[in-house]
Amino acid sequence: MPWFGLGVFKVEEGEQVENSVRMAINAGYKSIDTAAVYRNEEGVGKAIKESDVPREELFITSKVWNSEQGYESTLKAFDESMQKLGLDYLDLYLIHWPVKGKYVDTWKALEKLYKDGKVRAIGVSNFHIHHLKDIFEIAEVKPMVNQVEYHPKLSQVELVKFCKENEIQFEAWSPLMQGQLLDNEVLQEIADAHQKSVAQVILRWDLQNGVVTIPKSVKEHRIKENADIFNFELSAEEMEKINSLNENKRVGSDPDNFNF
Ligand SMILES: NC(=O)c1ccc[n+]([C@@H]2O[C@H](COP(=O)([O-])OP(=O)(O)OC[C@H]3O[C@@H](n4cnc5c(N)ncnc54)[C@H](OP(=O)(O)O)[C@@H]3O)[C@@H](O)[C@H]2O)c1
């Protein structure tokens, strides 16, 4: 799985998403993160098809939405996503949120898709430790990825540790806290020291913590900027400074308390 990719949440279907994905692939991105509920899978698929990069070099993620959870309905939702994307296999399929009373059956459907070779990896999103433990009880195939909100104000230390111990790759959503961290003074100071931007420092912090990251942008200069993080290194002291910014603060819902 690539360490780095493009997120397309809130990117409009049609020209906007097609342009973003095209610009990202041209800038060297291999990984694209979409979801049925983003309603832009057709545009993502179109941009993939039109690119010169062979399908097998790309890593495409989608997710089953909450209203479609359950065994049969997940299988159906998967087919619909694949039709929209125009792909014959997916690299990663995730349960978008742990819908009470449903996510265990949904997991069984993901296992079926995996065993049938329709998806190369299966995982979850927005799962706390107790949700993961529920899956472990019934799983024949363990979740390979947990994609959750993660940024310097929400560093999820216990969950990161649990995922590492159980060989589940941790993946950050809203790594830039949807833009709310860009004026942080501590991050700015570190960025200045490396002649990098605050966004680049945050994304580099993800990588050095072993976290896969998928920032979203629809602007070409930012798409390029966000990918330019493989040529500098944060010191142990800088990593520690960023770790200490944690306030357990979310921009999204707590997976134990959501109503969608
Ligand atoms: N599994 C889940 O439940 C879940 C939930 C939320 C998100 N996600 C995934 O995670 C991805 C990323 O999260 P996100 O979209 O919520 O937020 P994000 O990546 O943290 O932040 C995106 C925001 O930051 C701006 N931005 C991007 N790069 C920038 C830069 N270099 N400098 C300044 N501003 C910059 C973008 O604006 P412009 O576009 O105008 O550049 C946009 O407003 C999503 O797209 C989605 O794929 C998953």
PDB file of C-alpha atoms and ligand atoms in Angstrom:
ATOM      1  CA  MET A   1       0.000   0.000   0.000  1.00  0.00           C
ATOM      2  CA  PRO A   2       1.456   3.422  -0.888  1.00  0.00           C
ATOM      3  CA  TRP A   3       2.310   5.598   2.115  1.00  0.00           C
ATOM      4  CA  PHE A   4       0.740   8.577   0.438  1.00  0.00           C
ATOM      5  CA  GLY A   5      -2.348   9.296  -1.679  1.00  0.00           C
ATOM      6  CA  LEU A   6      -5.058  11.749  -2.709  1.00  0.00           C
ATOM      7  CA  GLY A   7      -8.341  12.063  -0.806  1.00  0.00           C
ATOM      8  CA  VAL A   8     -11.424  13.175  -2.740  1.00  0.00           C
ATOM      9  CA  PHE A   9     -13.997  13.816   0.014  1.00  0.00           C
ATOM     10  CA  LYS A  10     -16.142  16.851  -0.924  1.00  0.00           C
ATOM     11  CA  VAL A  11     -14.649  16.953  -4.415  1.00  0.00           C
ATOM     12  CA  GLU A  12     -17.448  17.385  -6.940  1.00  0.00           C
ATOM     13  CA  GLU A  13     -18.360  14.636  -9.395  1.00  0.00           C
ATOM     14  CA  GLY A  14     -17.453  15.503 -12.988  1.00  0.00           C
ATOM     15  CA  GLU A  15     -14.788  17.957 -14.014  1.00  0.00           C
ATOM     16  CA  GLN A  16     -13.532  18.805 -10.544  1.00  0.00           C
ATOM     17  CA  VAL A  17     -12.792  15.256  -9.435  1.00  0.00           C
ATOM     18  CA  GLU A  18     -11.507  14.244 -12.867  1.00  0.00           C
ATOM     19  CA  ASN A  19      -9.065  17.170 -12.820  1.00  0.00           C
ATOM     20  CA  SER A  20      -7.890  16.487  -9.253  1.00  0.00           C
ATOM     21  CA  VAL A  21      -7.201  12.816  -9.919  1.00  0.00           C
ATOM     22  CA  ARG A  22      -5.536  13.601 -13.236  1.00  0.00           C
ATOM     23  CA  MET A  23      -3.293  16.268 -11.664  1.00  0.00           C
ATOM     24  CA  ALA A  24      -2.398  13.899  -8.832  1.00  0.00           C
ATOM     25  CA  ILE A  25      -1.495  11.009 -11.140  1.00  0.00           C
ATOM     26  CA  ASN A  26       0.591  13.397 -13.248  1.00  0.00           C
ATOM     27  CA  ALA A  27       2.358  14.499 -10.059  1.00  0.00           C
ATOM     28  CA  GLY A  28       3.246  10.871  -9.284  1.00  0.00           C
ATOM     29  CA  TYR A  29       0.419   9.886  -6.911  1.00  0.00           C
ATOM     30  CA  LYS A  30      -0.409   6.186  -7.098  1.00  0.00           C
ATOM     31  CA  SER A  31      -3.144   6.025  -4.480  1.00  0.00           C
ATOM     32  CA  ILE A  32      -6.658   7.536  -4.623  1.00  0.00           C
ATOM     33  CA  ASP A  33      -9.150   7.377  -1.740  1.00  0.00           C
ATOM     34  CA  THR A  34     -12.837   7.639  -2.620  1.00  0.00           C
ATOM     35  CA  ALA A  35     -16.101   6.270  -1.170  1.00  0.00           C
ATOM     36  CA  ALA A  36     -19.610   5.552  -2.406  1.00  0.00           C
ATOM     37  CA  VAL A  37     -20.959   8.402  -0.283  1.00  0.00           C
ATOM     38  CA  TYR A  38     -18.596  10.947  -1.903  1.00  0.00           C
ATOM     39  CA  ARG A  39     -20.648  10.446  -5.082  1.00  0.00           C
ATOM     40  CA  ASN A  40     -17.652  10.950  -7.323  1.00  0.00           C
ATOM     41  CA  GLU A  41     -16.616   7.388  -8.172  1.00  0.00           C
ATOM     42  CA  GLU A  42     -17.495   7.849 -11.853  1.00  0.00           C
ATOM     43  CA  GLY A  43     -15.155  10.797 -12.219  1.00  0.00           C
ATOM     44  CA  VAL A  44     -12.400   8.987 -10.312  1.00  0.00           C
ATOM     45  CA  GLY A  45     -12.793   6.022 -12.668  1.00  0.00           C
ATOM     46  CA  LYS A  46     -12.778   8.216 -15.760  1.00  0.00           C
ATOM     47  CA  ALA A  47      -9.528   9.934 -14.741  1.00  0.00           C
ATOM     48  CA  ILE A  48      -7.925   6.555 -14.024  1.00  0.00           C
ATOM     49  CA  LYS A  49      -8.977   5.208 -17.403  1.00  0.00           C
ATOM     50  CA  GLU A  50      -7.656   8.270 -19.223  1.00  0.00           C
ATOM     51  CA  SER A  51      -4.279   8.225 -17.470  1.00  0.00           C
ATOM     52  CA  ASP A  52      -1.159   6.686 -18.998  1.00  0.00           C
ATOM     53  CA  VAL A  53      -0.340   4.840 -15.791  1.00  0.00           C
ATOM     54  CA  PRO A  54      -1.155   1.118 -15.959  1.00  0.00           C
ATOM     55  CA  ARG A  55      -4.011   0.080 -13.661  1.00  0.00           C
ATOM     56  CA  GLU A  56      -1.800  -2.337 -11.714  1.00  0.00           C
ATOM     57  CA  GLU A  57       0.495   0.515 -10.634  1.00  0.00           C
ATOM     58  CA  LEU A  58      -2.408   2.370  -9.016  1.00  0.00           C
ATOM     59  CA  PHE A  59      -3.987   1.744  -5.621  1.00  0.00           C
ATOM     60  CA  ILE A  60      -7.690   2.537  -5.488  1.00  0.00           C
ATOM     61  CA  THR A  61      -9.722   2.587  -2.270  1.00  0.00           C
ATOM     62  CA  SER A  62     -13.491   2.817  -1.854  1.00  0.00           C
ATOM     63  CA  LYS A  63     -15.863   2.303   1.068  1.00  0.00           C
ATOM     64  CA  VAL A  64     -19.302   0.863   1.713  1.00  0.00           C
ATOM     65  CA  TRP A  65     -21.656   3.521   3.069  1.00  0.00           C
ATOM     66  CA  ASN A  66     -23.629   3.111   6.310  1.00  0.00           C
ATOM     67  CA  SER A  67     -27.089   2.737   4.736  1.00  0.00           C
ATOM     68  CA  GLU A  68     -25.841  -0.183   2.608  1.00  0.00           C
ATOM     69  CA  GLN A  69     -24.360  -2.206   5.454  1.00  0.00           C
ATOM     70  CA  GLY A  70     -25.326  -5.837   6.067  1.00  0.00           C
ATOM     71  CA  TYR A  71     -24.221  -8.907   4.092  1.00  0.00           C
ATOM     72  CA  GLU A  72     -26.237  -8.902   0.850  1.00  0.00           C
ATOM     73  CA  SER A  73     -26.554  -5.121   0.647  1.00  0.00           C
ATOM     74  CA  THR A  74     -22.770  -4.717   0.955  1.00  0.00           C
ATOM     75  CA  LEU A  75     -22.164  -7.138  -1.908  1.00  0.00           C
ATOM     76  CA  LYS A  76     -24.619  -5.126  -3.985  1.00  0.00           C
ATOM     77  CA  ALA A  77     -23.049  -1.800  -2.972  1.00  0.00           C
ATOM     78  CA  PHE A  78     -19.634  -3.128  -3.972  1.00  0.00           C
ATOM     79  CA  ASP A  79     -20.911  -4.025  -7.448  1.00  0.00           C
ATOM     80  CA  GLU A  80     -22.406  -0.567  -7.824  1.00  0.00           C
ATOM     81  CA  SER A  81     -19.134   1.102  -6.832  1.00  0.00           C
ATOM     82  CA  MET A  82     -17.203  -1.072  -9.282  1.00  0.00           C
ATOM     83  CA  GLN A  83     -19.603  -0.226 -12.053  1.00  0.00           C
ATOM     84  CA  LYS A  84     -19.216   3.492 -11.376  1.00  0.00           C
ATOM     85  CA  LEU A  85     -15.436   3.230 -11.127  1.00  0.00           C
ATOM     86  CA  GLY A  86     -15.300   1.072 -14.254  1.00  0.00           C
ATOM     87  CA  LEU A  87     -12.725  -1.223 -12.653  1.00  0.00           C
ATOM     88  CA  ASP A  88     -12.546  -5.006 -12.501  1.00  0.00           C
ATOM     89  CA  TYR A  89     -10.865  -5.144  -9.105  1.00  0.00           C
ATOM     90  CA  LEU A  90     -10.360  -2.772  -6.198  1.00  0.00           C
ATOM     91  CA  ASP A  91      -7.145  -2.467  -4.160  1.00  0.00           C
ATOM     92  CA  LEU A  92      -8.805  -1.718  -0.832  1.00  0.00           C
ATOM     93  CA  TYR A  93     -12.442  -1.784   0.303  1.00  0.00           C
ATOM     94  CA  LEU A  94     -13.362  -0.400   3.717  1.00  0.00           C
ATOM     95  CA  ILE A  95     -16.374  -0.394   6.046  1.00  0.00           C
ATOM     96  CA  HIS A  96     -16.884   3.378   6.229  1.00  0.00           C
ATOM     97  CA  TRP A  97     -18.260   3.573   9.813  1.00  0.00           C
ATOM     98  CA  PRO A  98     -19.019   0.928  12.470  1.00  0.00           C
ATOM     99  CA  VAL A  99     -22.827   0.899  12.186  1.00  0.00           C
ATOM    100  CA  LYS A 100     -24.181  -0.828  15.323  1.00  0.00           C
ATOM    101  CA  GLY A 101     -25.701  -4.254  14.712  1.00  0.00           C
ATOM    102  CA  LYS A 102     -24.452  -4.257  11.108  1.00  0.00           C
ATOM    103  CA  TYR A 103     -20.686  -4.090  10.898  1.00  0.00           C
ATOM    104  CA  VAL A 104     -20.068  -7.756  11.700  1.00  0.00           C
ATOM    105  CA  ASP A 105     -22.268  -8.911   8.785  1.00  0.00           C
ATOM    106  CA  THR A 106     -20.691  -6.255   6.599  1.00  0.00           C
ATOM    107  CA  TRP A 107     -17.279  -7.681   7.472  1.00  0.00           C
ATOM    108  CA  LYS A 108     -18.393 -11.162   6.351  1.00  0.00           C
ATOM    109  CA  ALA A 109     -19.341  -9.657   2.982  1.00  0.00           C
ATOM    110  CA  LEU A 110     -15.896  -8.017   2.684  1.00  0.00           C
ATOM    111  CA  GLU A 111     -14.282 -11.383   3.415  1.00  0.00           C
ATOM    112  CA  LYS A 112     -16.325 -12.915   0.591  1.00  0.00           C
ATOM    113  CA  LEU A 113     -15.221 -10.185  -1.839  1.00  0.00           C
ATOM    114  CA  TYR A 114     -11.621 -10.742  -0.775  1.00  0.00           C
ATOM    115  CA  LYS A 115     -11.802 -14.523  -1.158  1.00  0.00           C
ATOM    116  CA  ASP A 116     -13.428 -14.111  -4.572  1.00  0.00           C
ATOM    117  CA  GLY A 117     -10.471 -11.985  -5.674  1.00  0.00           C
ATOM    118  CA  LYS A 118     -12.566  -8.874  -6.323  1.00  0.00           C
ATOM    119  CA  VAL A 119     -10.600  -6.775  -3.857  1.00  0.00           C
ATOM    120  CA  ARG A 120      -6.928  -7.123  -2.974  1.00  0.00           C
ATOM    121  CA  ALA A 121      -7.219  -5.903   0.622  1.00  0.00           C
ATOM    122  CA  ILE A 122     -10.069  -5.289   3.068  1.00  0.00           C
ATOM    123  CA  GLY A 123     -10.246  -3.052   6.072  1.00  0.00           C
ATOM    124  CA  VAL A 124     -12.282  -0.733   8.228  1.00  0.00           C
ATOM    125  CA  SER A 125     -12.627   2.971   8.903  1.00  0.00           C
ATOM    126  CA  ASN A 126     -13.525   4.850  12.069  1.00  0.00           C
ATOM    127  CA  PHE A 127     -13.143   1.753  14.222  1.00  0.00           C
ATOM    128  CA  HIS A 128     -12.213   2.095  17.890  1.00  0.00           C
ATOM    129  CA  ILE A 129     -10.371  -0.748  19.646  1.00  0.00           C
ATOM    130  CA  HIS A 130     -13.640  -2.309  20.868  1.00  0.00           C
ATOM    131  CA  HIS A 131     -15.075  -2.358  17.335  1.00  0.00           C
ATOM    132  CA  LEU A 132     -11.918  -4.096  16.080  1.00  0.00           C
ATOM    133  CA  LYS A 133     -12.180  -6.662  18.866  1.00  0.00           C
ATOM    134  CA  ASP A 134     -15.747  -7.462  17.763  1.00  0.00           C
ATOM    135  CA  ILE A 135     -14.444  -8.168  14.274  1.00  0.00           C
ATOM    136  CA  PHE A 136     -11.598 -10.323  15.610  1.00  0.00           C
ATOM    137  CA  GLU A 137     -14.169 -12.601  17.265  1.00  0.00           C
ATOM    138  CA  ILE A 138     -15.738 -13.608  13.966  1.00  0.00           C
ATOM    139  CA  ALA A 139     -13.062 -12.879  11.406  1.00  0.00           C
ATOM    140  CA  GLU A 140     -11.477 -15.445   9.140  1.00  0.00           C
ATOM    141  CA  VAL A 141      -9.507 -12.619   7.550  1.00  0.00           C
ATOM    142  CA  LYS A 142      -8.397  -9.829   9.881  1.00  0.00           C
ATOM    143  CA  PRO A 143      -8.813  -6.163   8.862  1.00  0.00           C
ATOM    144  CA  MET A 144      -5.668  -5.012   7.080  1.00  0.00           C
ATOM    145  CA  VAL A 145      -6.240  -1.256   7.420  1.00  0.00           C
ATOM    146  CA  ASN A 146      -8.007   1.107   9.830  1.00  0.00           C
ATOM    147  CA  GLN A 147      -8.574   4.567   8.340  1.00  0.00           C
ATOM    148  CA  VAL A 148      -9.400   7.105  11.056  1.00  0.00           C
ATOM    149  CA  GLU A 149      -9.220  10.803  11.806  1.00  0.00           C
ATOM    150  CA  TYR A 150      -5.621  11.563  12.722  1.00  0.00           C
ATOM    151  CA  HIS A 151      -3.606  14.794  12.882  1.00  0.00           C
ATOM    152  CA  PRO A 152      -1.451  16.606  15.460  1.00  0.00           C
ATOM    153  CA  LYS A 153      -4.539  17.595  17.536  1.00  0.00           C
ATOM    154  CA  LEU A 154      -5.796  13.981  17.538  1.00  0.00           C
ATOM    155  CA  SER A 155      -2.884  11.580  17.640  1.00  0.00           C
ATOM    156  CA  GLN A 156      -4.832   8.516  18.865  1.00  0.00           C
ATOM    157  CA  VAL A 157      -1.846   6.991  20.686  1.00  0.00           C
ATOM    158  CA  GLU A 158      -3.650   3.916  22.062  1.00  0.00           C
ATOM    159  CA  LEU A 159      -5.368   3.076  18.789  1.00  0.00           C
ATOM    160  CA  VAL A 160      -2.106   3.460  16.844  1.00  0.00           C
ATOM    161  CA  LYS A 161      -0.402   1.079  19.300  1.00  0.00           C
ATOM    162  CA  PHE A 162      -3.239  -1.452  19.129  1.00  0.00           C
ATOM    163  CA  CYS A 163      -3.229  -1.436  15.326  1.00  0.00           C
ATOM    164  CA  LYS A 164       0.540  -1.883  15.227  1.00  0.00           C
ATOM    165  CA  GLU A 165       0.372  -4.835  17.642  1.00  0.00           C
ATOM    166  CA  ASN A 166      -2.310  -6.450  15.481  1.00  0.00           C
ATOM    167  CA  GLU A 167      -0.622  -5.732  12.139  1.00  0.00           C
ATOM    168  CA  ILE A 168      -3.360  -3.391  10.971  1.00  0.00           C
ATOM    169  CA  GLN A 169      -2.015  -0.530   8.865  1.00  0.00           C
ATOM    170  CA  PHE A 170      -3.056   2.796  10.380  1.00  0.00           C
ATOM    171  CA  GLU A 171      -4.254   5.383   7.846  1.00  0.00           C
ATOM    172  CA  ALA A 172      -4.996   9.064   8.551  1.00  0.00           C
ATOM    173  CA  TRP A 173      -8.059  10.884   7.292  1.00  0.00           C
ATOM    174  CA  SER A 174      -8.233  14.682   7.494  1.00  0.00           C
ATOM    175  CA  PRO A 175      -4.459  14.678   8.076  1.00  0.00           C
ATOM    176  CA  LEU A 176      -4.461  18.485   7.698  1.00  0.00           C
ATOM    177  CA  MET A 177      -7.444  18.805  10.058  1.00  0.00           C
ATOM    178  CA  GLN A 178      -9.283  20.169   7.026  1.00  0.00           C
ATOM    179  CA  GLY A 179      -6.991  23.198   6.974  1.00  0.00           C
ATOM    180  CA  GLN A 180      -7.403  24.144  10.640  1.00  0.00           C
ATOM    181  CA  LEU A 181      -3.763  23.561  11.625  1.00  0.00           C
ATOM    182  CA  LEU A 182      -2.045  25.640   9.019  1.00  0.00           C
ATOM    183  CA  ASP A 183      -1.540  28.687  11.270  1.00  0.00           C
ATOM    184  CA  ASN A 184      -0.181  26.707  14.215  1.00  0.00           C
ATOM    185  CA  GLU A 185       2.954  28.454  15.552  1.00  0.00           C
ATOM    186  CA  VAL A 186       4.842  25.326  16.625  1.00  0.00           C
ATOM    187  CA  LEU A 187       4.301  23.737  13.227  1.00  0.00           C
ATOM    188  CA  GLN A 188       5.239  26.969  11.452  1.00  0.00           C
ATOM    189  CA  GLU A 189       8.521  27.170  13.335  1.00  0.00           C
ATOM    190  CA  ILE A 190       9.423  23.607  12.356  1.00  0.00           C
ATOM    191  CA  ALA A 191       8.356  24.286   8.768  1.00  0.00           C
ATOM    192  CA  ASP A 192      10.576  27.404   8.600  1.00  0.00           C
ATOM    193  CA  ALA A 193      13.565  25.410   9.870  1.00  0.00           C
ATOM    194  CA  HIS A 194      13.202  22.992   6.940  1.00  0.00           C
ATOM    195  CA  GLN A 195      12.029  25.566   4.376  1.00  0.00           C
ATOM    196  CA  LYS A 196       8.871  23.502   4.005  1.00  0.00           C
ATOM    197  CA  SER A 197       5.186  24.346   4.477  1.00  0.00           C
ATOM    198  CA  VAL A 198       3.147  23.453   7.565  1.00  0.00           C
ATOM    199  CA  ALA A 199       1.154  20.981   5.450  1.00  0.00           C
ATOM    200  CA  GLN A 200       4.372  19.239   4.397  1.00  0.00           C
ATOM    201  CA  VAL A 201       5.572  19.032   8.006  1.00  0.00           C
ATOM    202  CA  ILE A 202       2.301  17.425   9.131  1.00  0.00           C
ATOM    203  CA  LEU A 203       2.350  14.896   6.279  1.00  0.00           C
ATOM    204  CA  ARG A 204       5.999  14.084   6.985  1.00  0.00           C
ATOM    205  CA  TRP A 205       5.096  13.550  10.669  1.00  0.00           C
ATOM    206  CA  ASP A 206       2.506  10.981   9.498  1.00  0.00           C
ATOM    207  CA  LEU A 207       5.087   9.067   7.483  1.00  0.00           C
ATOM    208  CA  GLN A 208       7.676   9.066  10.271  1.00  0.00           C
ATOM    209  CA  ASN A 209       4.996   7.708  12.613  1.00  0.00           C
ATOM    210  CA  GLY A 210       4.291   4.843  10.179  1.00  0.00           C
ATOM    211  CA  VAL A 211       0.898   6.279   9.222  1.00  0.00           C
ATOM    212  CA  VAL A 212      -0.462   6.226   5.655  1.00  0.00           C
ATOM    213  CA  THR A 213      -1.770   9.664   4.695  1.00  0.00           C
ATOM    214  CA  ILE A 214      -4.261  10.910   2.050  1.00  0.00           C
ATOM    215  CA  PRO A 215      -4.545  14.733   2.010  1.00  0.00           C
ATOM    216  CA  LYS A 216      -7.237  16.228  -0.209  1.00  0.00           C
ATOM    217  CA  SER A 217      -6.726  19.175  -2.529  1.00  0.00           C
ATOM    218  CA  VAL A 218      -8.304  20.328  -5.763  1.00  0.00           C
ATOM    219  CA  LYS A 219      -5.477  22.797  -6.474  1.00  0.00           C
ATOM    220  CA  GLU A 220      -2.544  21.707  -8.592  1.00  0.00           C
ATOM    221  CA  HIS A 221       0.131  23.596  -6.647  1.00  0.00           C
ATOM    222  CA  ARG A 222      -1.073  22.044  -3.364  1.00  0.00           C
ATOM    223  CA  ILE A 223      -1.384  18.566  -4.869  1.00  0.00           C
ATOM    224  CA  LYS A 224       2.304  18.878  -5.835  1.00  0.00           C
ATOM    225  CA  GLU A 225       3.314  20.505  -2.553  1.00  0.00           C
ATOM    226  CA  ASN A 226       1.671  17.765  -0.475  1.00  0.00           C
ATOM    227  CA  ALA A 227       3.575  15.052  -2.353  1.00  0.00           C
ATOM    228  CA  ASP A 228       6.951  16.741  -1.864  1.00  0.00           C
ATOM    229  CA  ILE A 229       7.674  15.201   1.531  1.00  0.00           C
ATOM    230  CA  PHE A 230      10.201  12.493   0.779  1.00  0.00           C
ATOM    231  CA  ASN A 231      13.305  14.690   0.768  1.00  0.00           C
ATOM    232  CA  PHE A 232      13.557  15.902   4.375  1.00  0.00           C
ATOM    233  CA  GLU A 233      13.437  14.422   7.841  1.00  0.00           C
ATOM    234  CA  LEU A 234      12.045  15.693  11.125  1.00  0.00           C
ATOM    235  CA  SER A 235      14.339  15.227  14.123  1.00  0.00           C
ATOM    236  CA  ALA A 236      13.286  13.177  17.140  1.00  0.00           C
ATOM    237  CA  GLU A 237      12.868  16.445  19.035  1.00  0.00           C
ATOM    238  CA  GLU A 238      10.614  17.924  16.327  1.00  0.00           C
ATOM    239  CA  MET A 239       8.538  14.726  16.228  1.00  0.00           C
ATOM    240  CA  GLU A 240       8.115  14.986  19.995  1.00  0.00           C
ATOM    241  CA  LYS A 241       7.069  18.651  19.761  1.00  0.00           C
ATOM    242  CA  ILE A 242       4.371  17.722  17.231  1.00  0.00           C
ATOM    243  CA  ASN A 243       3.260  14.713  19.293  1.00  0.00           C
ATOM    244  CA  SER A 244       2.759  17.036  22.261  1.00  0.00           C
ATOM    245  CA  LEU A 245       0.186  19.149  20.359  1.00  0.00           C
ATOM    246  CA  ASN A 246      -2.459  16.438  20.889  1.00  0.00           C
ATOM    247  CA  GLU A 247      -5.733  17.669  22.446  1.00  0.00           C
ATOM    248  CA  ASN A 248      -7.937  14.696  21.468  1.00  0.00           C
ATOM    249  CA  LYS A 249      -9.769  17.195  19.287  1.00  0.00           C
ATOM    250  CA  ARG A 250     -11.882  15.990  16.347  1.00  0.00           C
ATOM    251  CA  VAL A 251     -13.207  17.712  13.236  1.00  0.00           C
ATOM    252  CA  GLY A 252     -15.416  14.718  12.500  1.00  0.00           C
ATOM    253  CA  SER A 253     -17.720  12.574  14.627  1.00  0.00           C
ATOM    254  CA  ASP A 254     -16.644  10.195  17.366  1.00  0.00           C
ATOM    255  CA  PRO A 255     -17.217   6.644  16.075  1.00  0.00           C
ATOM    256  CA  ASP A 256     -19.064   5.877  19.327  1.00  0.00           C
ATOM    257  CA  ASN A 257     -21.511   8.681  18.717  1.00  0.00           C
ATOM    258  CA  PHE A 258     -22.570   9.358  15.142  1.00  0.00           C
ATOM    259  CA  ASN A 259     -26.046   9.649  13.680  1.00  0.00           C
ATOM    260  CA  PHE A 260     -25.604   9.106   9.961  1.00  0.00           C
TER     261      PHE A 260
HETATM  262  N1  LIG B   1     -13.071   7.453   6.294  1.00  0.00           N
HETATM  263  C1  LIG B   1     -13.641   8.578   6.630  1.00  0.00           C
HETATM  264  O1  LIG B   1     -14.630   8.616   7.369  1.00  0.00           O
HETATM  265  C2  LIG B   1     -13.092   9.854   6.100  1.00  0.00           C
HETATM  266  C3  LIG B   1     -13.549  11.086   6.611  1.00  0.00           C
HETATM  267  C4  LIG B   1     -13.000  12.257   6.108  1.00  0.00           C
HETATM  268  C5  LIG B   1     -12.028  12.196   5.122  1.00  0.00           C
HETATM  269  N2  LIG B   1     -11.621  10.980   4.619  1.00  0.00           N
HETATM  270  C6  LIG B   1     -10.601  10.883   3.542  1.00  0.00           C
HETATM  271  O2  LIG B   1      -9.445  11.638   3.915  1.00  0.00           O
HETATM  272  C7  LIG B   1      -9.175  12.600   2.909  1.00  0.00           C
HETATM  273  C8  LIG B   1      -8.519  13.839   3.489  1.00  0.00           C
HETATM  274  O3  LIG B   1      -9.319  14.434   4.492  1.00  0.00           O
HETATM  275  P1  LIG B   1     -10.148  15.786   4.287  1.00  0.00           P
HETATM  276  O4  LIG B   1     -10.451  15.977   2.852  1.00  0.00           O
HETATM  277  O5  LIG B   1     -11.288  15.742   5.236  1.00  0.00           O
HETATM  278  O6  LIG B   1      -9.203  16.939   4.817  1.00  0.00           O
HETATM  279  P2  LIG B   1      -7.638  17.330   4.769  1.00  0.00           P
HETATM  280  O7  LIG B   1      -6.929  16.553   3.718  1.00  0.00           O
HETATM  281  O8  LIG B   1      -7.137  17.312   6.157  1.00  0.00           O
HETATM  282  O9  LIG B   1      -7.721  18.871   4.349  1.00  0.00           O
HETATM  283  C9  LIG B   1      -8.226  19.283   3.121  1.00  0.00           C
HETATM  284  C10 LIG B   1      -8.334  20.794   3.154  1.00  0.00           C
HETATM  285  O10 LIG B   1      -7.042  21.386   3.238  1.00  0.00           O
HETATM  286  C11 LIG B   1      -6.802  22.193   2.087  1.00  0.00           C
HETATM  287  N3  LIG B   1      -5.395  21.925   1.698  1.00  0.00           N
HETATM  288  C12 LIG B   1      -4.891  20.802   1.142  1.00  0.00           C
HETATM  289  N4  LIG B   1      -3.563  20.898   0.965  1.00  0.00           N
HETATM  290  C13 LIG B   1      -3.211  22.121   1.410  1.00  0.00           C
HETATM  291  C14 LIG B   1      -1.981  22.811   1.486  1.00  0.00           C
HETATM  292  N5  LIG B   1      -0.843  22.253   1.069  1.00  0.00           N
HETATM  293  N6  LIG B   1      -1.976  24.063   2.009  1.00  0.00           N
HETATM  294  C15 LIG B   1      -3.121  24.629   2.434  1.00  0.00           C
HETATM  295  N7  LIG B   1      -4.316  24.028   2.400  1.00  0.00           N
HETATM  296  C16 LIG B   1      -4.369  22.777   1.890  1.00  0.00           C
HETATM  297  C17 LIG B   1      -7.807  21.768   1.038  1.00  0.00           C
HETATM  298  O11 LIG B   1      -8.216  22.851   0.230  1.00  0.00           O
HETATM  299  P3  LIG B   1      -8.125  22.833  -1.383  1.00  0.00           P
HETATM  300  O12 LIG B   1      -8.801  21.590  -1.890  1.00  0.00           O
HETATM  301  O13 LIG B   1      -8.817  24.084  -1.763  1.00  0.00           O
HETATM  302  O14 LIG B   1      -6.644  22.846  -1.708  1.00  0.00           O
HETATM  303  C18 LIG B   1      -8.988  21.340   1.916  1.00  0.00           C
HETATM  304  O15 LIG B   1      -9.742  22.456   2.298  1.00  0.00           O
HETATM  305  C19 LIG B   1     -10.567  12.859   2.312  1.00  0.00           C
HETATM  306  O16 LIG B   1     -10.532  13.550   1.091  1.00  0.00           O
HETATM  307  C20 LIG B   1     -11.119  11.466   2.228  1.00  0.00           C
HETATM  308  O17 LIG B   1     -10.571  10.784   1.108  1.00  0.00           O
HETATM  309  C21 LIG B   1     -12.145   9.819   5.097  1.00  0.00           C
END
